[in-house]
Coordinates of C-alpha atoms in Angstrom, one line a residue:
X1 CA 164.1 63.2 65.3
X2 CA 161.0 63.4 62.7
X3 CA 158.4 65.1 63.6
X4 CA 155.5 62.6 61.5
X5 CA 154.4 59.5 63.1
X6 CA 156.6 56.5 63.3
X7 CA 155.9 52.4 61.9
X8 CA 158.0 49.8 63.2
X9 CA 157.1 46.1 62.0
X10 CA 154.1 47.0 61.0
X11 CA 152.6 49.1 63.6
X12 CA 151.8 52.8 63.3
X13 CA 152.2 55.2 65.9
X14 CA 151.0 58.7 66.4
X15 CA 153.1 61.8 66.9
X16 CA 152.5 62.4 70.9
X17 CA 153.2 58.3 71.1
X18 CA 149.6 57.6 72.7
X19 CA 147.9 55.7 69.9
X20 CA 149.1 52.8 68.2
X21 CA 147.4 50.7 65.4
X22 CA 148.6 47.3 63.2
X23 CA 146.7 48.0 59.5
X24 CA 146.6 45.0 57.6
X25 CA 148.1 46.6 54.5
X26 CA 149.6 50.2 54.0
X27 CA 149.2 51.6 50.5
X28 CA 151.0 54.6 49.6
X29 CA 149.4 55.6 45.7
X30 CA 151.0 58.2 43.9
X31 CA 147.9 59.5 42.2
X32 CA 144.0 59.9 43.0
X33 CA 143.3 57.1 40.2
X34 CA 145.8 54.9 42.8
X35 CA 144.3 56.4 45.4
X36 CA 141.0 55.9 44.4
X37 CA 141.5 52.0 43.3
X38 CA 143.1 51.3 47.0
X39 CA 139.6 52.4 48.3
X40 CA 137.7 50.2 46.3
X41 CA 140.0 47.2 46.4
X42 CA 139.9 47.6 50.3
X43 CA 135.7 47.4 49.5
X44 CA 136.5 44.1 47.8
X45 CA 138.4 42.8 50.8
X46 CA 136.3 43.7 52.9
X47 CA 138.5 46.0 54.8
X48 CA 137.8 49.4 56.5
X49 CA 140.2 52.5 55.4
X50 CA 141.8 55.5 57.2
X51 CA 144.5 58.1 55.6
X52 CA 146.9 58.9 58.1
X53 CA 149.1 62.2 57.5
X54 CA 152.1 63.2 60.5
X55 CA 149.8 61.7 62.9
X56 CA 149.8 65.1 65.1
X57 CA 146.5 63.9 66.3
X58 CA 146.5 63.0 70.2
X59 CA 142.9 61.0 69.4
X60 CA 142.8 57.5 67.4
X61 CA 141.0 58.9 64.7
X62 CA 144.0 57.9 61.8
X63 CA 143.6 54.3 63.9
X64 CA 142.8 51.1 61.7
X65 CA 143.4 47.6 61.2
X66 CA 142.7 47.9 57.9
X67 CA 144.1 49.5 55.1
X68 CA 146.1 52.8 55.7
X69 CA 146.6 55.6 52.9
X70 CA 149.8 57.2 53.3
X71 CA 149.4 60.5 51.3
X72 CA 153.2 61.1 51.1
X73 CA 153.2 61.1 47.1
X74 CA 150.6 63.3 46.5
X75 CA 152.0 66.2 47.0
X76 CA 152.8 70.0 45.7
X77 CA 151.0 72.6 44.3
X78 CA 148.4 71.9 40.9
X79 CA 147.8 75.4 40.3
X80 CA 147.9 79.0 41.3
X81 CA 145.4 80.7 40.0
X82 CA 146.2 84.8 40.9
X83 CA 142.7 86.1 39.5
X84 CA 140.6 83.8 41.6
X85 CA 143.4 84.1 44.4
X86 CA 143.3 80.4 45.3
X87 CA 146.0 77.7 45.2
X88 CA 145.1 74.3 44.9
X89 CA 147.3 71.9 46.8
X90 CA 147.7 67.6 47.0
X91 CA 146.6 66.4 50.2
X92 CA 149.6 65.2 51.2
X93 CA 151.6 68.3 51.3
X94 CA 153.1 69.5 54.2
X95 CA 151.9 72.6 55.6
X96 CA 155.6 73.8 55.5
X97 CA 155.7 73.2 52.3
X98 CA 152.9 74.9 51.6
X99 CA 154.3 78.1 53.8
X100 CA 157.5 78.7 51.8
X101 CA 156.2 77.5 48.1
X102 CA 153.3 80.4 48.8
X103 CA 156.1 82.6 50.1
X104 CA 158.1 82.5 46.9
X105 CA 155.4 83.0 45.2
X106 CA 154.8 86.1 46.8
X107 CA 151.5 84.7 48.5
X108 CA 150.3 83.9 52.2
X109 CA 147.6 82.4 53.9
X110 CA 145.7 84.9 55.8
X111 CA 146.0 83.0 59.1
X112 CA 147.7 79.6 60.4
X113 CA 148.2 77.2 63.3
X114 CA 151.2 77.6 65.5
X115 CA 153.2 74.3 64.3
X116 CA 153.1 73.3 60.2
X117 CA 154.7 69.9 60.5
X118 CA 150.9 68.4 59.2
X119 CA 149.6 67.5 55.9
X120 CA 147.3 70.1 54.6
X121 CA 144.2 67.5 54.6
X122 CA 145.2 65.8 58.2
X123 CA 145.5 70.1 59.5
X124 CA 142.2 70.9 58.3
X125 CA 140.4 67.3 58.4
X126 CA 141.0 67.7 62.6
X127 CA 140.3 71.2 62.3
X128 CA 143.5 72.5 63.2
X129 CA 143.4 76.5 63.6
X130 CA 145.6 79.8 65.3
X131 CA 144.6 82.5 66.9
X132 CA 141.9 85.4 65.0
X133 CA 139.3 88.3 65.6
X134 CA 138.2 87.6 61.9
X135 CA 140.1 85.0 60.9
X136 CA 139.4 81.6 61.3
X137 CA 141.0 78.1 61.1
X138 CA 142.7 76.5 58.2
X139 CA 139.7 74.6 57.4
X140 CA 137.8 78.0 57.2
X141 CA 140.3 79.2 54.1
X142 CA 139.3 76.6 52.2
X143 CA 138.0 77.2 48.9
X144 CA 137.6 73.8 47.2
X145 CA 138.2 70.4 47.9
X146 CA 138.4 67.0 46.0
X147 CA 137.0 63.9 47.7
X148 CA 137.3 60.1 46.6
X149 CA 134.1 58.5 48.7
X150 CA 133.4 54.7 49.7
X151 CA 132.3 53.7 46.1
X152 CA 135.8 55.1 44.9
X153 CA 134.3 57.8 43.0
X154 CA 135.8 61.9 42.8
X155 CA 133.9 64.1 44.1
X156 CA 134.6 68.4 43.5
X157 CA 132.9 70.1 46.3
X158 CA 132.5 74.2 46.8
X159 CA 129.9 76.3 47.7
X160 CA 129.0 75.8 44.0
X161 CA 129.8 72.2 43.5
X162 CA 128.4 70.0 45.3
X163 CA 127.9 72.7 48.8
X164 CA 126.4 70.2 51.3
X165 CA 129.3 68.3 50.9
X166 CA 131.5 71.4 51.3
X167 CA 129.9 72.5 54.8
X168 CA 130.9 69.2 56.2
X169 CA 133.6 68.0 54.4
X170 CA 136.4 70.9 55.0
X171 CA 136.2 69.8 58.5
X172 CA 135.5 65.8 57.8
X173 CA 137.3 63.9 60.3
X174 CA 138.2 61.4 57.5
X175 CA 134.3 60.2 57.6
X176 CA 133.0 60.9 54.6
X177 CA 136.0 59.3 52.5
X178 CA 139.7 60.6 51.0
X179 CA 140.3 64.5 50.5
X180 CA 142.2 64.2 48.2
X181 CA 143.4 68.1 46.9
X182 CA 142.5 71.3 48.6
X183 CA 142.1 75.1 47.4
X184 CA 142.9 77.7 49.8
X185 CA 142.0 81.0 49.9
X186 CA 145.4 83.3 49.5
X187 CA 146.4 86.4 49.6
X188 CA 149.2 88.9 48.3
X189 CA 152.6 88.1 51.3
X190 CA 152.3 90.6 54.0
X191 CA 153.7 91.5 57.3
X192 CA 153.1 91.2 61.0
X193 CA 154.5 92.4 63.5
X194 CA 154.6 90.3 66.8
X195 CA 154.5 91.6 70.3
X196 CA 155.4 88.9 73.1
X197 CA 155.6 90.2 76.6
X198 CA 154.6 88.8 80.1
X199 CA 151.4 89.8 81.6
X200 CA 149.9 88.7 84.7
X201 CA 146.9 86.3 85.2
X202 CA 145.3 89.0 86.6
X203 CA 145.5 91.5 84.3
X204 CA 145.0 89.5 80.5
X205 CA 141.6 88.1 82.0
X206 CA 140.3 91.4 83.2
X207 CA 141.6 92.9 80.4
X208 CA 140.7 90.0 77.9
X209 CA 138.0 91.7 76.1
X210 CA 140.2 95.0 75.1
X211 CA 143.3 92.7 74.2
X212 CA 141.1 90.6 72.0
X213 CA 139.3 93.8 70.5
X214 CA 142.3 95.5 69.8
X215 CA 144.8 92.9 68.2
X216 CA 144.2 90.6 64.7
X217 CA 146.1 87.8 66.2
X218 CA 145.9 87.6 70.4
X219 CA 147.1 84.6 72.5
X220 CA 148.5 83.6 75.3
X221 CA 150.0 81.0 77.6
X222 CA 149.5 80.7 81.3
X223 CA 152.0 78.8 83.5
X224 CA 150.4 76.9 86.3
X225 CA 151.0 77.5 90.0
X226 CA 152.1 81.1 89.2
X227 CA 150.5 84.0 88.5
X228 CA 152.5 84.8 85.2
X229 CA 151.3 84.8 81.8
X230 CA 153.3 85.3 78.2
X231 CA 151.3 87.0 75.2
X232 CA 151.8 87.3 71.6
X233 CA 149.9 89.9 69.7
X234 CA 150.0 90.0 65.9
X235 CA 148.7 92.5 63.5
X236 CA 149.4 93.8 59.9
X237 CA 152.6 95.7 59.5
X238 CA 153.8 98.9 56.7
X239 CA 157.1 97.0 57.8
X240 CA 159.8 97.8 57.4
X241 CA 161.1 93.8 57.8
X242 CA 162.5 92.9 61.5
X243 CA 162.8 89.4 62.0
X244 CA 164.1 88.3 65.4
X245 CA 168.1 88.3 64.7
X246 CA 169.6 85.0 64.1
X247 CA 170.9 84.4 67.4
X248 CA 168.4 85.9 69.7
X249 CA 166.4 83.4 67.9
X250 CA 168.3 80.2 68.0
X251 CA 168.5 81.1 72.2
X252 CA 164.9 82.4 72.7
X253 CA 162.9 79.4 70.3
X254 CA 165.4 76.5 70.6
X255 CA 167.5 76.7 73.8
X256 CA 164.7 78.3 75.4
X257 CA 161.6 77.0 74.2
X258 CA 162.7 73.6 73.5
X259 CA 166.4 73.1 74.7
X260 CA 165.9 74.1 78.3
X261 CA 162.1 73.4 78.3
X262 CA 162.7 69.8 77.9
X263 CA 165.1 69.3 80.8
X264 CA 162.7 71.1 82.8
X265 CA 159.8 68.9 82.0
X266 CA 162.5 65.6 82.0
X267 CA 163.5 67.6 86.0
X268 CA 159.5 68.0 86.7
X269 CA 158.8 64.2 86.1
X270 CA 161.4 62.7 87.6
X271 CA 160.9 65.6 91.0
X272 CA 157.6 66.6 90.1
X273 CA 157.7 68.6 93.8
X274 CA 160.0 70.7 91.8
X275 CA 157.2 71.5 89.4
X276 CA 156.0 74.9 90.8
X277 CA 159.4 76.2 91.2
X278 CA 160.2 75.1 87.7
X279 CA 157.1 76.8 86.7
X280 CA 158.1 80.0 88.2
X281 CA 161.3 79.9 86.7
X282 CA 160.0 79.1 82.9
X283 CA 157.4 82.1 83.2
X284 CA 160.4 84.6 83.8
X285 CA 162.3 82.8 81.0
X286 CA 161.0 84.7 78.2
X287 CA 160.9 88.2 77.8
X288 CA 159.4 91.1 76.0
X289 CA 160.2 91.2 72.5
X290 CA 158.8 92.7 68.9
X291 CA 160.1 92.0 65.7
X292 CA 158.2 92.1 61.8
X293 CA 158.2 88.9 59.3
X294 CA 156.4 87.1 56.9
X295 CA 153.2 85.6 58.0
X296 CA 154.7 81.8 58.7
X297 CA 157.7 83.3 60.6
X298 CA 155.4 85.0 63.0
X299 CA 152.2 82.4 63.2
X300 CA 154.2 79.1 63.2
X301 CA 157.4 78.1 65.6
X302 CA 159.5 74.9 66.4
X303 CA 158.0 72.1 68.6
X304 CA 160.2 69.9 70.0
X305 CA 159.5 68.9 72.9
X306 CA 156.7 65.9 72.6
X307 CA 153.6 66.0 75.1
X308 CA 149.8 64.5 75.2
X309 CA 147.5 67.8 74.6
X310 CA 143.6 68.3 75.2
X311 CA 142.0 71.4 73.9
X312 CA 138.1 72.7 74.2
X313 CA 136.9 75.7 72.4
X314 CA 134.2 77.2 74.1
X315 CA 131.9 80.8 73.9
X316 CA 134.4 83.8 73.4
X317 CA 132.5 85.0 76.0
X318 CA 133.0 82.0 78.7
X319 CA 136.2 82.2 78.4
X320 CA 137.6 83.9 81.4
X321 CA 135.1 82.3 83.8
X322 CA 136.3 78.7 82.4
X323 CA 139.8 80.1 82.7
X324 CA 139.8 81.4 86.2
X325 CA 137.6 77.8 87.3
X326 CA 140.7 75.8 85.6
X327 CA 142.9 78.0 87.8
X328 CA 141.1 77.1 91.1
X329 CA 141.0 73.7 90.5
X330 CA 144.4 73.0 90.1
X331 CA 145.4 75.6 93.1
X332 CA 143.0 73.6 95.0
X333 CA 143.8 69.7 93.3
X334 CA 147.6 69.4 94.8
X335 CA 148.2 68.4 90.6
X336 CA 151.5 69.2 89.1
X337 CA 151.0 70.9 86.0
X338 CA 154.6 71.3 83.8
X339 CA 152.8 72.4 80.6
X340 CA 151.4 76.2 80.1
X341 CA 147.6 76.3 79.5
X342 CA 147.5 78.1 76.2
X343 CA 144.6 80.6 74.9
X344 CA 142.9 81.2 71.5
X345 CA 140.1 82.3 69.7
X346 CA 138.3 82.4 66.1
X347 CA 135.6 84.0 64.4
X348 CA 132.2 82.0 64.1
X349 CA 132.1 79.9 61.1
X350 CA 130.1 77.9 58.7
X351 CA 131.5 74.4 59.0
X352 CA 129.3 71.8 60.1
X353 CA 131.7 70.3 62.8
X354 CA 133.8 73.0 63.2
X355 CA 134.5 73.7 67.1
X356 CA 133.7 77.3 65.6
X357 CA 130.6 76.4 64.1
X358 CA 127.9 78.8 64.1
X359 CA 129.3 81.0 67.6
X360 CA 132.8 83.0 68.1
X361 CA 134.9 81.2 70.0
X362 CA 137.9 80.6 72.1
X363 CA 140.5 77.5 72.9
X364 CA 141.7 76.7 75.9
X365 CA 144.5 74.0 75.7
X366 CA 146.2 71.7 78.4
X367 CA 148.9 69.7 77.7
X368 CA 151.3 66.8 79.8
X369 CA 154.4 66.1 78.4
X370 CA 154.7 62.6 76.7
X371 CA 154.9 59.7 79.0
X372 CA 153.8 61.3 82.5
X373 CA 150.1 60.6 84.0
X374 CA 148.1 63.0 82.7
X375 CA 144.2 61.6 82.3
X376 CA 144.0 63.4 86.4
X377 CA 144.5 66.4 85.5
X378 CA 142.6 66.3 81.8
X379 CA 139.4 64.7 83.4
X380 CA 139.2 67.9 85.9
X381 CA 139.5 70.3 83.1
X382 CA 137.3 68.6 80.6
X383 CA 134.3 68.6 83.4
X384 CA 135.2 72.4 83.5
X385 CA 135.1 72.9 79.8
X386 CA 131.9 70.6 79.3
X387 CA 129.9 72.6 81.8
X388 CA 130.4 76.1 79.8
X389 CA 129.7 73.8 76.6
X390 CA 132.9 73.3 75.1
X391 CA 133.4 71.8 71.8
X392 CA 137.0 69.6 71.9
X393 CA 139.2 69.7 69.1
X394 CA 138.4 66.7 67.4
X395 CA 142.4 65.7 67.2
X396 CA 143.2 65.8 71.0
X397 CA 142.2 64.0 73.8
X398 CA 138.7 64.1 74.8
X399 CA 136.0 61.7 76.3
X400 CA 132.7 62.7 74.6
X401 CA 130.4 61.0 72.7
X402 CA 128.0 61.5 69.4
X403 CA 125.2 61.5 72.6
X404 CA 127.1 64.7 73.8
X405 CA 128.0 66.3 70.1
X406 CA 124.5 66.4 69.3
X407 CA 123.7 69.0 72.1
X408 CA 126.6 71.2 71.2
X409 CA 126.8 71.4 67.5
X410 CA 123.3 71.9 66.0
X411 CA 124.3 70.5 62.9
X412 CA 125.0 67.5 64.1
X413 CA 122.5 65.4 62.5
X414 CA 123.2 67.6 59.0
X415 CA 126.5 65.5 59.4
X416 CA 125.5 62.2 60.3
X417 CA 123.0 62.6 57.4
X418 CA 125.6 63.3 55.1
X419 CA 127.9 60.5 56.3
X420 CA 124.7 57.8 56.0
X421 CA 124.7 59.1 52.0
X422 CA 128.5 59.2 51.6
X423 CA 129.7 56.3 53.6
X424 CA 126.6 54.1 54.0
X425 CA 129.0 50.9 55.0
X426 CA 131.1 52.7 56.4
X427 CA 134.2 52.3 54.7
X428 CA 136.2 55.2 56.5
X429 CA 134.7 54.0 60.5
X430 CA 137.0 53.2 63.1
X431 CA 136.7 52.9 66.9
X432 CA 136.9 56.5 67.5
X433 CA 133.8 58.0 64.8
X434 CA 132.0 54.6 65.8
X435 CA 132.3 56.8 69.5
X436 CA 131.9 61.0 68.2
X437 CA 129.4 60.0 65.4
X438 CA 127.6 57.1 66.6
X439 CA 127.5 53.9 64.8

């Protein structure tokens, strides 16, 4: 099954099969001069424009009737450049790709998200991030970036180069035009070393600020109507190299975290009484294990299994109260949750709109799997998350507005300022920025 987003007679679909859009045209250009020519030929006709990457977004923010930029062609890497320590990447490459050309390279991003099916532009555009003490989101690596804007004009943009555009654009939910190439920060390959063990509820809250203090990488994922928890701690490794053996592997990531995972959730909606035993049983699944890789190995795993996800990040310091309030409320709803709540954090950042912007953070995501009612259960936790002022990924479902953004992120209007300059037809609107960044 591919894991990108799917067009059948002329209608594009996203990844988690939620959103679906007719463009008028689709144009696929296999260079930024093609690229850049699409945008104003769309001007000409009148029509708005969106580039769409896997479609790994849960929101409709890739959604237009007008012309859609496939990115597909521009990809692979321009230039490593080992003094600077940057590579400089097409939009359209695959953060996979990315992983093992770095790899061989002998290179790494310093931290990544937990799948790398995206496009490097559509990752950071959303502001797609891991789990970090000190290291932030994909977005937050970025070094340089190359933007074709309404009038069909390139634009460089670094902290040198154009740096108003940077603080916004790294994280520019495809409103201020076409990112075109990106330049990471990189760093010489290195090891972690991954510790996955259960925990319970109990314990990783009260002990949240010690597990977070002590690890570069700490997550976790609570299951539901049980008291169980499974976390992953990652930090920097002398080695020597341990990956999880081949087989352990295939049983632990694909049988069990996808194989038998899916017939559980296929079980839970068809019974979804059975749910809480199920969820009992999945928590016990998984057990303790350690093993030392390369950074992607350890950051980034298989997912399979399709679902419908909303995530808020909120102050690092809110977290356990908003995680404990989430628990309540669905002890106390008589909802069926199948999914594991799962539980991040980054470092403060300097990105305009980035759910990190300006205070340390932490994610707290809920998930449905794909086709089972899940706007009950997401409209309980978003009035939990919204009351410790949580920011929501701008790539998964959410119900805010511009009215809202502008009393959570102070730099709100920096944005919209920006945007007015960039886009002041706006070119790159659709129904969903008309909604986050007002019209």
């Amino acid at each position: 099954m591919s894991t990108a987003a799917s067009a059948k007679n002329g209608t594009w679909r996203n990844w988690g099969g939620n959103v679906a859009a007719r463009p008028a045209r689709e144009v696929t250009p296999a260079s930024v001069d093609e690229l850049a020519a699409a945008v104003r030929k769309a001007a000409e006709d009148g029509l708005k424009v969106k580039a769409v990457g896997t479609g790994h977004s849960f929101t409709s923010i890739a959604a237009t009737d007008g012309v859609l930029i496939r990115p597909q062609l521009l990809t692979g890497i321009r230039d490593i450049d080992r003094d600077a320590m940057t590579v400089t990447v097409e939009a359209g490459t695959p953060l996979k790709r990315l992983n093992v050309a770095l790899a061989r390279e002998g290179l790494s991003l310093t931290n990544m998200g937990d799948i790398m099916e995206q496009t490097v532009s559509g990752a950071t555009s959303t502001g797609t991030h891991g789990t970090g003490r000190e290291s932030g989101s994909i977005a937050a690596q970025i070094k340089g970036l190359e933007l074709v804007t309404a009038d069909g004009s390139v634009l460089s943009c670094s902290e040198k180069e154009n740096p108003e555009v940077f603080a916004a654009a790294r994280i520019g939910l495809g409103a201020l035009g076409v990112v075109t190439a990106l330049t990471f920060a990189v760093e010489p390959i290195f090891l972690l070393t991954a510790r996955e063990e259960p925990m319970s509820f109990d314990k990783v809250t009260s002990a949240f600020d010690e597990l977070w203090a002590e690890n570069e990488h700490f997550e976790f994922y609570w299951f539901p109507h049980t008291g169980s928890t499974n976390t992953k701690r990652n930090n920097r490794s002398a080695g020597p190299e341990k990956p999880v053996p081949q087989i352990q592997g295939w049983i632990e990531d694909e049988f069990l975290s996808n194989g038998v995972f899916q017939v559980a959730q296929w079980v839970g909606r068809a019974a979804p009484g059975t749910i809480p035993s199920i969820a009992r049983i999945s928590s016990k699944a998984l057990s303790a294990r350690t093993y030392t890789d390369i950074p992607y190995k350890v950051f980034t795993s298989p997912r399979r299994v399709r679902f419908v996800e909303m995530e808020y990040a909120v102050p690092r310091e809110a977290v356990v109260e908003t995680l404990r309030e989430l628990r309540t409320m669905v002890e106390r709803s008589g909802l069926k949750v199948s999914f594991p709540v799962e539980v991040r954090t980054a470092p403060a950042d300097d990105i305009t709109l980035s759910t990190a912007s300006g205070r340390d953070s932490a994610y707290i995501a809920v998930h449905m799997v794909k086709g089972t009612p899940y706007q009950a259960y997401f409209t309980a936790a978003e009035q939990i998350f919204t009351a410790h002022e949580g920011r929501p990924h701008w790539g998964k479902v959410h119900t805010r507005d511009a009215e809202y953004f502008a009393g959570v992120y102070p730099r709100f209007g920096e944005f919209t300022a920006l945007r007015d300059r960039l886009d002041p037809d706006r070119r790159f609107q659709n129904d969903y920025l008309r909604r986050v960044l007002g019209a």
